[in-house]
PDB file of C-alpha atoms in Angstrom:
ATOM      1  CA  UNK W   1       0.000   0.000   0.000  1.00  0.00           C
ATOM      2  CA  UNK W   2       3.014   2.446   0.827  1.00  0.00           C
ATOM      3  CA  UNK W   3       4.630   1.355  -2.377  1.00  0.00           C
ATOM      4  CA  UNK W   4       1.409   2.139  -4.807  1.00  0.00           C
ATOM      5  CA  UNK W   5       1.225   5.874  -2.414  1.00  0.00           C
ATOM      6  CA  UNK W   6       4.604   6.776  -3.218  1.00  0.00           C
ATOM      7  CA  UNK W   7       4.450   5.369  -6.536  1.00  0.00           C
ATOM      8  CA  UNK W   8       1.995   7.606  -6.943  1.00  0.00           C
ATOM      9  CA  UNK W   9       2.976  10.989  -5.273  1.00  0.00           C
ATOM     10  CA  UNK W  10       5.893  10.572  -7.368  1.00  0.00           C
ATOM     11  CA  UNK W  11       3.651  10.535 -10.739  1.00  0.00           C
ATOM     12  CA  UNK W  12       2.003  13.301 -10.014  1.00  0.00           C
ATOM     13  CA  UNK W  13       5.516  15.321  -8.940  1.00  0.00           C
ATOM     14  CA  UNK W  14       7.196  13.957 -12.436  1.00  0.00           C
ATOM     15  CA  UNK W  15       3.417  15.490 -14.359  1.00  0.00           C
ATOM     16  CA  UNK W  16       3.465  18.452 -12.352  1.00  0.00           C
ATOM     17  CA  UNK W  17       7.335  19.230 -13.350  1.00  0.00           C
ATOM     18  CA  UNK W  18       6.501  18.096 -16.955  1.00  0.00           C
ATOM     19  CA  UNK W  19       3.613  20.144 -17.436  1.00  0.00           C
ATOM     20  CA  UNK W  20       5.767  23.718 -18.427  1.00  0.00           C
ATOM     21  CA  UNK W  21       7.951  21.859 -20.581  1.00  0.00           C
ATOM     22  CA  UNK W  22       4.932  20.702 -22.450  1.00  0.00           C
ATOM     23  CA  UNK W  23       3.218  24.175 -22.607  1.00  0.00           C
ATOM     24  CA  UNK W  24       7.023  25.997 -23.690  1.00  0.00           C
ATOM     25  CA  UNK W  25       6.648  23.661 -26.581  1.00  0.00           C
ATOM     26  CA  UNK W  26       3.508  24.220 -27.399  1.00  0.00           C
ATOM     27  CA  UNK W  27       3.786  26.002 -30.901  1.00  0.00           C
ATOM     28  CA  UNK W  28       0.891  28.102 -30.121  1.00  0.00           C
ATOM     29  CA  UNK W  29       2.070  28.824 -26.933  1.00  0.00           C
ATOM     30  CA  UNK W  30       5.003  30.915 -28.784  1.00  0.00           C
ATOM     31  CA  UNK W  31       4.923  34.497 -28.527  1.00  0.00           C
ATOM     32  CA  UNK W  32       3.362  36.394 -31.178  1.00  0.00           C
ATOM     33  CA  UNK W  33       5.244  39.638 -32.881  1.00  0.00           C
ATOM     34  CA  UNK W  34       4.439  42.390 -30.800  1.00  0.00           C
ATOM     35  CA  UNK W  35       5.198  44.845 -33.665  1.00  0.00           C
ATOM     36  CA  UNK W  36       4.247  45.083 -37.422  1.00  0.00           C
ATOM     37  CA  UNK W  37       6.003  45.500 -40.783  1.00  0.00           C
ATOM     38  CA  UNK W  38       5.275  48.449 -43.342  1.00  0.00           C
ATOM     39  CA  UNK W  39       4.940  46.724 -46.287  1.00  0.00           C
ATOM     40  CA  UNK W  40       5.018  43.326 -47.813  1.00  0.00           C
ATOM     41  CA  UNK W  41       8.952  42.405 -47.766  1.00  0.00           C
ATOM     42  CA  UNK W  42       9.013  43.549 -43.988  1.00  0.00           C
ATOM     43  CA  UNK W  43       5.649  42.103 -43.134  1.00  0.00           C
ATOM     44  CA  UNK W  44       5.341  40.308 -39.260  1.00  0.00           C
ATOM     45  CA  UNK W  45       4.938  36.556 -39.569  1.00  0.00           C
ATOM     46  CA  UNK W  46       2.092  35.142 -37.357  1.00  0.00           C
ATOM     47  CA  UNK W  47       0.571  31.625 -37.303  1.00  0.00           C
ATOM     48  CA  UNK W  48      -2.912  30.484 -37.406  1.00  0.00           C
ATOM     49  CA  UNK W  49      -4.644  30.890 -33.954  1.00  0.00           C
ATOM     50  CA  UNK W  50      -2.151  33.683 -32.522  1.00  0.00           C
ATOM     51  CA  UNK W  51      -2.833  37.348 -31.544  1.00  0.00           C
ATOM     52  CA  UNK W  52       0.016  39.795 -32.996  1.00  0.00           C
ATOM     53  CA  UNK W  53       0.010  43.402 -31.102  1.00  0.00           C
ATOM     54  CA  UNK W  54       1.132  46.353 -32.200  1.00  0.00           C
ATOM     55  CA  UNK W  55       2.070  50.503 -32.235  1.00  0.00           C
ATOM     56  CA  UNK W  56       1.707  52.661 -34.297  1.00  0.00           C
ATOM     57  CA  UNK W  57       0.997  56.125 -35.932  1.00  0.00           C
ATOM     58  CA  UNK W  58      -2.429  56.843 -37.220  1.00  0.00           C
ATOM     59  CA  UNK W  59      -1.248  57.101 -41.470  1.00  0.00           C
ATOM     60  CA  UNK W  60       0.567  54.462 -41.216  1.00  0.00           C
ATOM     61  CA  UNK W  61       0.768  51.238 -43.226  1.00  0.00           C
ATOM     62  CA  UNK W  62       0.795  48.024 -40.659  1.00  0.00           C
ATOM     63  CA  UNK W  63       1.503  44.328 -42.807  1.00  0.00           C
ATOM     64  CA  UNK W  64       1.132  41.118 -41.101  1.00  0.00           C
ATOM     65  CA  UNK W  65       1.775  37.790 -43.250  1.00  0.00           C
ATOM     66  CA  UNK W  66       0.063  34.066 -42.210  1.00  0.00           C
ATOM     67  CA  UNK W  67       0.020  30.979 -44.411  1.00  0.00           C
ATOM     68  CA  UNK W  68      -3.728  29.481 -45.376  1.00  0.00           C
ATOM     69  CA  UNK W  69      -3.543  26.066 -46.861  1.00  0.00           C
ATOM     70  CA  UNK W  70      -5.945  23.871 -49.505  1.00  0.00           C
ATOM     71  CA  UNK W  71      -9.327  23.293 -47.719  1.00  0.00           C
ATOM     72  CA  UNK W  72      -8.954  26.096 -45.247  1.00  0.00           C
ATOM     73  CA  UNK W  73     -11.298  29.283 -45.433  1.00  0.00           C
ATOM     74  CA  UNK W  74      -9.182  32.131 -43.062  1.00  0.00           C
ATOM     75  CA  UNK W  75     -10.511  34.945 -40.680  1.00  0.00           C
ATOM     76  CA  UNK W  76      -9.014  38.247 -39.937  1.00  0.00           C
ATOM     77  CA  UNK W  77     -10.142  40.602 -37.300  1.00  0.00           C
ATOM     78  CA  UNK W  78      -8.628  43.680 -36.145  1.00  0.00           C
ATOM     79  CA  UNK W  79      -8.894  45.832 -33.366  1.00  0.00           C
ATOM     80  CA  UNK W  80      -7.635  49.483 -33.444  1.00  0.00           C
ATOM     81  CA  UNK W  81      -7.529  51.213 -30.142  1.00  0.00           C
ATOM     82  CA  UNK W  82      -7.796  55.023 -30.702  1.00  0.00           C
ATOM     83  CA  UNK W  83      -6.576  57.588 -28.667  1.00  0.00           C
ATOM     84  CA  UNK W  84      -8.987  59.805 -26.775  1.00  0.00           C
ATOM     85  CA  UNK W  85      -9.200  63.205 -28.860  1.00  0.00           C
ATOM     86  CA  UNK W  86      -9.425  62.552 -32.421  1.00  0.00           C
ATOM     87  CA  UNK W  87     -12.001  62.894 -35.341  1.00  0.00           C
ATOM     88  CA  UNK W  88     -14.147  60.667 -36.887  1.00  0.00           C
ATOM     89  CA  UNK W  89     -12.037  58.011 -38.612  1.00  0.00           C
ATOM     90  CA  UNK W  90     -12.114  55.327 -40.948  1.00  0.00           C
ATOM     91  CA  UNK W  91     -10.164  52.234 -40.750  1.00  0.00           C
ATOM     92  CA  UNK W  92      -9.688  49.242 -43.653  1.00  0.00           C
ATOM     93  CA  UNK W  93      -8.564  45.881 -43.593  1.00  0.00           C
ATOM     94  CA  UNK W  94      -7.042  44.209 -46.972  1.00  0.00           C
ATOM     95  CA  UNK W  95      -6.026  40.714 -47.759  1.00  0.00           C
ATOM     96  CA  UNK W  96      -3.442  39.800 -50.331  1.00  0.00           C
ATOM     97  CA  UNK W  97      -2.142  36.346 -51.133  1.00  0.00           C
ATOM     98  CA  UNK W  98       1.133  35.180 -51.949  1.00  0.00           C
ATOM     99  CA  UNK W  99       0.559  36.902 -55.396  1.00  0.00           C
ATOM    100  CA  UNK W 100       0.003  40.259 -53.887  1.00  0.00           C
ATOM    101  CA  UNK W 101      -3.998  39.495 -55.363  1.00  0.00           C
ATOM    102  CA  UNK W 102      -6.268  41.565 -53.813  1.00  0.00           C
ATOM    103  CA  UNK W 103      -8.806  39.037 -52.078  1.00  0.00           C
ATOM    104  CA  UNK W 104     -12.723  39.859 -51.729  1.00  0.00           C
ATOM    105  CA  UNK W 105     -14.122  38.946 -48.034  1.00  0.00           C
ATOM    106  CA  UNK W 106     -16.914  36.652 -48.289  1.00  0.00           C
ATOM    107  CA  UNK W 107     -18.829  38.265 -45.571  1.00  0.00           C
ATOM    108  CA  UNK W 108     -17.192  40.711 -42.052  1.00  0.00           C
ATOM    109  CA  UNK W 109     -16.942  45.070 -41.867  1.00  0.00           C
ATOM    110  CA  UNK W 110     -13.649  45.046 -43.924  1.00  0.00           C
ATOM    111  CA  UNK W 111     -14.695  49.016 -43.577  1.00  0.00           C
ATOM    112  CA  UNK W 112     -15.482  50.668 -40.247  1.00  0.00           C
ATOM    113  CA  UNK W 113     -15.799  54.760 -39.698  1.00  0.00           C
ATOM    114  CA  UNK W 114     -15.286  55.084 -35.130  1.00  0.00           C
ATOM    115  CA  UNK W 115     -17.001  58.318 -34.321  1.00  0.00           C
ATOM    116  CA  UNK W 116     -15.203  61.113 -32.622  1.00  0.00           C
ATOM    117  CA  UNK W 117     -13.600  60.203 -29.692  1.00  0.00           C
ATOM    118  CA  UNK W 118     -14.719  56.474 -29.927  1.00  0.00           C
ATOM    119  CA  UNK W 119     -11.805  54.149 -27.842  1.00  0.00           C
ATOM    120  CA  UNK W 120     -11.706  51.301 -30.377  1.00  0.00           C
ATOM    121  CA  UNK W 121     -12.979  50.196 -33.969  1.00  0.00           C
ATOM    122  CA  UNK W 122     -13.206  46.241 -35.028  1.00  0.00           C
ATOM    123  CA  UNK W 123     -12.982  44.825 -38.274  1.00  0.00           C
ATOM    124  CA  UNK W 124     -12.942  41.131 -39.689  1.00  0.00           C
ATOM    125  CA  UNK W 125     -12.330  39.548 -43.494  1.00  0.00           C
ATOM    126  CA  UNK W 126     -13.891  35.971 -44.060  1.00  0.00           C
ATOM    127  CA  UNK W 127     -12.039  35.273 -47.152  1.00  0.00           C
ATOM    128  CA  UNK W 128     -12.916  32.558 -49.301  1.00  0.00           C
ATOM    129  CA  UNK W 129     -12.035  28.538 -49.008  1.00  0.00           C
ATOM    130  CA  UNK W 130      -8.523  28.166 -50.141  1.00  0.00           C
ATOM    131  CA  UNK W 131      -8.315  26.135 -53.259  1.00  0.00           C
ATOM    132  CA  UNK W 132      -6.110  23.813 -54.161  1.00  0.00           C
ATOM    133  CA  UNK W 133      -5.681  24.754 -57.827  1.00  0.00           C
ATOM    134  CA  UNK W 134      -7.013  27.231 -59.915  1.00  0.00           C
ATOM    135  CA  UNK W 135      -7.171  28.400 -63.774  1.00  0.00           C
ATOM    136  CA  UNK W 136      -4.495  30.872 -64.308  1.00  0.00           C
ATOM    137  CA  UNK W 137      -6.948  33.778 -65.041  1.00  0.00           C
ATOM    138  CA  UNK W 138      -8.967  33.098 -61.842  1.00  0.00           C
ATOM    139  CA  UNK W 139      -8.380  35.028 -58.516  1.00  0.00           C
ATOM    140  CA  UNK W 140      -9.120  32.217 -56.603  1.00  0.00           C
ATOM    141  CA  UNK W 141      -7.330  31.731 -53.463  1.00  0.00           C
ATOM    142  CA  UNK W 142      -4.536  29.546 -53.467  1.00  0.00           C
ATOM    143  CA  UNK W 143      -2.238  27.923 -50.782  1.00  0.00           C
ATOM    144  CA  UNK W 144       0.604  29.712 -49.762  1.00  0.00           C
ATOM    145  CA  UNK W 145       1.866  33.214 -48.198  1.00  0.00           C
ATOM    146  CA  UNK W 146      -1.451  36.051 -47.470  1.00  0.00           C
ATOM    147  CA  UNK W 147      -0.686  39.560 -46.388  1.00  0.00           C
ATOM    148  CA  UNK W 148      -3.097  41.420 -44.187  1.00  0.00           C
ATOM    149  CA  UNK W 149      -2.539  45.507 -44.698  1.00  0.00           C
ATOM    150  CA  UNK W 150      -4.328  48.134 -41.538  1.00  0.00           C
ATOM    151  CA  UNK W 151      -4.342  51.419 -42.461  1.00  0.00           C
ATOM    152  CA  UNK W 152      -6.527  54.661 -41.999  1.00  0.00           C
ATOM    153  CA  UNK W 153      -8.341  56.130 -45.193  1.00  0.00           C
ATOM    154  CA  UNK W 154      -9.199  59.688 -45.662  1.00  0.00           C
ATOM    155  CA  UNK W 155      -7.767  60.480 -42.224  1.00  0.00           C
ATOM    156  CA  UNK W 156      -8.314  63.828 -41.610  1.00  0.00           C
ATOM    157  CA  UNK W 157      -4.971  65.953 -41.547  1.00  0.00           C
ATOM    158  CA  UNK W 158      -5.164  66.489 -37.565  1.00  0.00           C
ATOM    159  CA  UNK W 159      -5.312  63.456 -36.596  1.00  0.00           C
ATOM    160  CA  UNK W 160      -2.194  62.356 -38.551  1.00  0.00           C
ATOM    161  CA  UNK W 161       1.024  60.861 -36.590  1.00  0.00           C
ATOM    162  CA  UNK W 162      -1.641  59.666 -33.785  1.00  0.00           C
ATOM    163  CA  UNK W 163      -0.329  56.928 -31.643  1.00  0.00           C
ATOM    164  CA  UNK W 164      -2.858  53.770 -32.300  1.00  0.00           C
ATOM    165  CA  UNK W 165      -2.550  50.696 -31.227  1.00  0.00           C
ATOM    166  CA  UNK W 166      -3.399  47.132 -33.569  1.00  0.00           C
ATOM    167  CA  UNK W 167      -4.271  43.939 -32.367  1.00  0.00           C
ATOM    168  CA  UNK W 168      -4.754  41.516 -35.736  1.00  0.00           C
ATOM    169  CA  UNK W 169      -5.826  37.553 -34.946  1.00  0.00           C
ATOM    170  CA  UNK W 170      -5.931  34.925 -37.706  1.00  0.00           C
ATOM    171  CA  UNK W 171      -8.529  31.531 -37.297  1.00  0.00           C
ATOM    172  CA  UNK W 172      -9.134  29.330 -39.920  1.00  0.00           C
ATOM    173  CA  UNK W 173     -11.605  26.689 -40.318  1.00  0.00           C
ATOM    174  CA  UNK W 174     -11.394  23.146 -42.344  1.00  0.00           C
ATOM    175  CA  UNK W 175     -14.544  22.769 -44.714  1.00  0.00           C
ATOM    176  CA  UNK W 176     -13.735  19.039 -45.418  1.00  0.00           C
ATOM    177  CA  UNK W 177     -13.994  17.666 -49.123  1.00  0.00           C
ATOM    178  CA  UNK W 178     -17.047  19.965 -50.169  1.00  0.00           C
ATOM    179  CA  UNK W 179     -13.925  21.821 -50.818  1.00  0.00           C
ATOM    180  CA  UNK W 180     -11.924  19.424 -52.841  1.00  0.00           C
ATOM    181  CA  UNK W 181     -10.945  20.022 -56.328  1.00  0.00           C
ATOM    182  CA  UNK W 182      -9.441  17.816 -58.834  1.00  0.00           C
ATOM    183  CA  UNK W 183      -5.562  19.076 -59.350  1.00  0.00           C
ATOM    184  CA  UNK W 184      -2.714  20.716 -57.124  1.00  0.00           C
ATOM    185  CA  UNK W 185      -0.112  23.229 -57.238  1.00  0.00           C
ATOM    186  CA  UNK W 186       3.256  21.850 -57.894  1.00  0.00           C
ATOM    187  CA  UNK W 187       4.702  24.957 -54.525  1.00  0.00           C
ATOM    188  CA  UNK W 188       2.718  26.633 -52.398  1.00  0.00           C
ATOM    189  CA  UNK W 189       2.537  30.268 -53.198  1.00  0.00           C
ATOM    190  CA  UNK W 190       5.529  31.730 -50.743  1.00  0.00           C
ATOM    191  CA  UNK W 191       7.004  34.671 -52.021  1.00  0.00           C
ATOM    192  CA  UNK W 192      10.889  33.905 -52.662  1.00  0.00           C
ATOM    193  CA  UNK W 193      10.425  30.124 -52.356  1.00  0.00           C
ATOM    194  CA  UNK W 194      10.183  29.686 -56.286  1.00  0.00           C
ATOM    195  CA  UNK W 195      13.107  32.054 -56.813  1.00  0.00           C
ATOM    196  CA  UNK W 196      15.467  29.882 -55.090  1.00  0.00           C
ATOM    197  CA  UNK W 197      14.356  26.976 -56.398  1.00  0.00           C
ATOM    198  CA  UNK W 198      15.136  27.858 -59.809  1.00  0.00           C
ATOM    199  CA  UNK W 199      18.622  28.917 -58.435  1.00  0.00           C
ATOM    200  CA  UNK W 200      19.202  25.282 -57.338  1.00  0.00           C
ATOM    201  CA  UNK W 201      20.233  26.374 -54.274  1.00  0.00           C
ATOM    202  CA  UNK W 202      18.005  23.926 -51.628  1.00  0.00           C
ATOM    203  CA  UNK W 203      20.319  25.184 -48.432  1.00  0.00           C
ATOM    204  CA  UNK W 204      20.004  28.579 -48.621  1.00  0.00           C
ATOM    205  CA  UNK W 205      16.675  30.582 -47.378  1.00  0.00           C
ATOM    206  CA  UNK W 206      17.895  33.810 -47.732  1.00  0.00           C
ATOM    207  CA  UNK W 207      15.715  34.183 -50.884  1.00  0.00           C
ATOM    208  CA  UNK W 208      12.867  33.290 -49.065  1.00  0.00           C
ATOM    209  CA  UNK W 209      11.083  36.613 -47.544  1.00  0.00           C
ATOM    210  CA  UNK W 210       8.527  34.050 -45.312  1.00  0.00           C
ATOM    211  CA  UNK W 211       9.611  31.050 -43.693  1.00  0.00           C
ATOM    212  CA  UNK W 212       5.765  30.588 -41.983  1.00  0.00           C
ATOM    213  CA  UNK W 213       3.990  27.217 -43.114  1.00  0.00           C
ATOM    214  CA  UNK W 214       0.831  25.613 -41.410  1.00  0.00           C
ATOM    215  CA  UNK W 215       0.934  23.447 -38.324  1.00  0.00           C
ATOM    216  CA  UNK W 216       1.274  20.510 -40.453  1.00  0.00           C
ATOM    217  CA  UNK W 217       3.144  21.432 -43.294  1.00  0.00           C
ATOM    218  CA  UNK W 218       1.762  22.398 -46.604  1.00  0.00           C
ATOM    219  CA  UNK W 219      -0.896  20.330 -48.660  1.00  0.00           C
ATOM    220  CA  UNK W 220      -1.827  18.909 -45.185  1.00  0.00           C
ATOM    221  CA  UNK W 221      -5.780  19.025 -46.614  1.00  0.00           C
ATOM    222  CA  UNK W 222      -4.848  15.574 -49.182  1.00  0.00           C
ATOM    223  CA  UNK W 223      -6.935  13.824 -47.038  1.00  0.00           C
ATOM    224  CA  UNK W 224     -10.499  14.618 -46.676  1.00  0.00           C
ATOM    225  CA  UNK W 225     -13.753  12.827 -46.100  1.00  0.00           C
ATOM    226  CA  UNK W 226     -14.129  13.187 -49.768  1.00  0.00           C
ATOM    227  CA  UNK W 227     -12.861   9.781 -49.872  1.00  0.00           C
ATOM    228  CA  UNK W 228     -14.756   8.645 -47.385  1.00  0.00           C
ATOM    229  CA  UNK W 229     -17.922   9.380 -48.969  1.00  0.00           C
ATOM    230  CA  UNK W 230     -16.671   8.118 -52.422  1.00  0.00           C
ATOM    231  CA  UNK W 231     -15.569   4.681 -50.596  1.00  0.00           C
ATOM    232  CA  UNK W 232     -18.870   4.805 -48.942  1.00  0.00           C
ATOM    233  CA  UNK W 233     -20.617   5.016 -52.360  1.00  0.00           C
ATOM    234  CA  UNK W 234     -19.009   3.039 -53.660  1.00  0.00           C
ATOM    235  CA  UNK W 235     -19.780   0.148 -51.335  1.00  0.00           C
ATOM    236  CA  UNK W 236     -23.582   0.696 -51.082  1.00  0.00           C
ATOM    237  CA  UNK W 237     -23.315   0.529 -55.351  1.00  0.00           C
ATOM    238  CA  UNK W 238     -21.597  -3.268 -54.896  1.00  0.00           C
ATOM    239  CA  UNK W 239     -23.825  -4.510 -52.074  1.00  0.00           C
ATOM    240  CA  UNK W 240     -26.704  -3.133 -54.837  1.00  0.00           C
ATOM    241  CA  UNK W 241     -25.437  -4.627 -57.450  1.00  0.00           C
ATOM    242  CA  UNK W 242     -25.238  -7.891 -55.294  1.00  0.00           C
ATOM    243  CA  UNK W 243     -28.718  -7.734 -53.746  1.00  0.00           C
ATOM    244  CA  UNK W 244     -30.402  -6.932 -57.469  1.00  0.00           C
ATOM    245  CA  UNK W 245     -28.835  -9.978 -58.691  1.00  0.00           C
ATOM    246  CA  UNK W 246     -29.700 -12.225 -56.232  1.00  0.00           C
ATOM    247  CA  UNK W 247     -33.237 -11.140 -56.162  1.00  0.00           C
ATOM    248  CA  UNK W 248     -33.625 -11.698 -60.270  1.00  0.00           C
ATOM    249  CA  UNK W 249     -31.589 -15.074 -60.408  1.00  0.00           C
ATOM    250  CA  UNK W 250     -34.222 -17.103 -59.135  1.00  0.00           C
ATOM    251  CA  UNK W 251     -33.961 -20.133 -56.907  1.00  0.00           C
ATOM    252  CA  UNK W 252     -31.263 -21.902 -59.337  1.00  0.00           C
ATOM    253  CA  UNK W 253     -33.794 -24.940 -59.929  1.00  0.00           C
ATOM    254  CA  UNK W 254     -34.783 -26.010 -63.216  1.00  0.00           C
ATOM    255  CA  UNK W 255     -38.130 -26.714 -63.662  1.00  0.00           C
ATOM    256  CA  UNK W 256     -39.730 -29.809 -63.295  1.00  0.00           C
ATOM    257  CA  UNK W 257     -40.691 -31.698 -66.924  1.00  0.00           C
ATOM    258  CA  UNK W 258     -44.054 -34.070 -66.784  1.00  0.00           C
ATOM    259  CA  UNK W 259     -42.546 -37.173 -67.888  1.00  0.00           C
ATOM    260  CA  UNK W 260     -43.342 -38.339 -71.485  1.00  0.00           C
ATOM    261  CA  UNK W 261     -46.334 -40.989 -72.120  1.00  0.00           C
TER     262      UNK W 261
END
């Protein structure tokens, strides 16, 4: 009985010492950039399900960068804290991909005017379901690099240079094989990453201006219950096929002749 108690006092010692070390490597546990870029080569990396910060001048241009992979529709929101004199302002939110492609929200106040003297102003971009491949003339979104861009438009001149302060947070949500499409794109769209493969030069990432990939690595979404469904179809056609035939075969018997006189 003493054994088992110690046994287990020392379990629950060796979880309680383990837990930190499992939360320091949680990779959404990492800290998120507490300060933003001012345009796309300078843009702050964040990862899907973190909360970047940062300060600012009201006229400025604040660029945050997140990867969105096949299968994946992304949300932005952003929250701009406002100082407590100023005019009425409007604030925008933009979405670029790895092409610098303007993308259209689906639905969220891309576009929000905070009334004089207002502490804070919100605005969110549901983009559209990331495809997997595209025709070349489409604007379709496409795995890869997206760039989100905060800014103030038509700010009137005296409230130029006033400190602001940004908090942007990216989600994204899986819509399964409804989003599947037949084909794939041979790299993800990563600004730099198809520059220094053409160089030949696999060791060095100095070409590469963002190093951020999903959680589980790009074309992660290769699996979906797409094939599920088509086993599952597949199955009920067989066991169809099986139960029609045994229903018009008839018993098997031949039928039974009078004999002759």
């Amino acid at each position: 009985m003493r054994i088992s108690k110690a046994l287990g006092t020392a379990l629950l010692l060796l979880g309680l010492a383990a837990g930190p070390a499992a939360a320091d490597d949680d990779p959404k546990a990492a800290s998120a950039p507490a300060a933003a870029g001012t345009s796309f080569r300078t843009a702050a990396e964040i990862g899907q399900g973190q909360t970047a910060t940062a300060e600012g001048s009201a006229g400025d241009y604040l660029y945050w960068s997140f990867p969105a992979d096949a299968g994946q529709r992304p949300t932005v929101r952003a929250t701009v804290k406002l100082p407590k004199a100023h005019a009425a302002e409007t604030w925008q939110l933009d979405v670029y991909d790895g092409l610098r492609r303007r993308q259209a929200c689906q639905w969220g106040a891309q576009t929000r005017t905070a009334a004089a003297e207002a502490g804070s102003v919100e605005l969110a971009c549901v983009l559209r379901t990331v495809r997997a491949w595209s025709e070349p003339w489409a604007n379709d979104p496409l795995p890869g690099t997206y760039y989100v861009r905060l800014t103030a438009v038509g700010l009137p001149t005296g409230d130029l240079g006033l400190p602001v302060g940004a908090e942007v947070r990216v989600d994204a949500e899986d819509m399964g094989g409804a989003a599947a499409v037949d084909g794939r794109l041979a790299e993800p769209l990563v600004p730099g990453s198809a520059t220094a493969s053409a160089a030949g030069d696999q060791e060095d990432t100095s070409a590469v201006l963002s190093s951020i990939e999903p959680e589980d690595g790009w074309t992660s979404g290769w699996w979906s219950d797409r094939w599920v469904w088509t086993a599952v179809g597949g199955l009920l056609a067989a066991l169809a096929g099986i139960g029609g035939y045994a229903l018009t075969r008839g018993s098997g018997r031949p039928a039974r002749v009078p004999p002759s006189a």
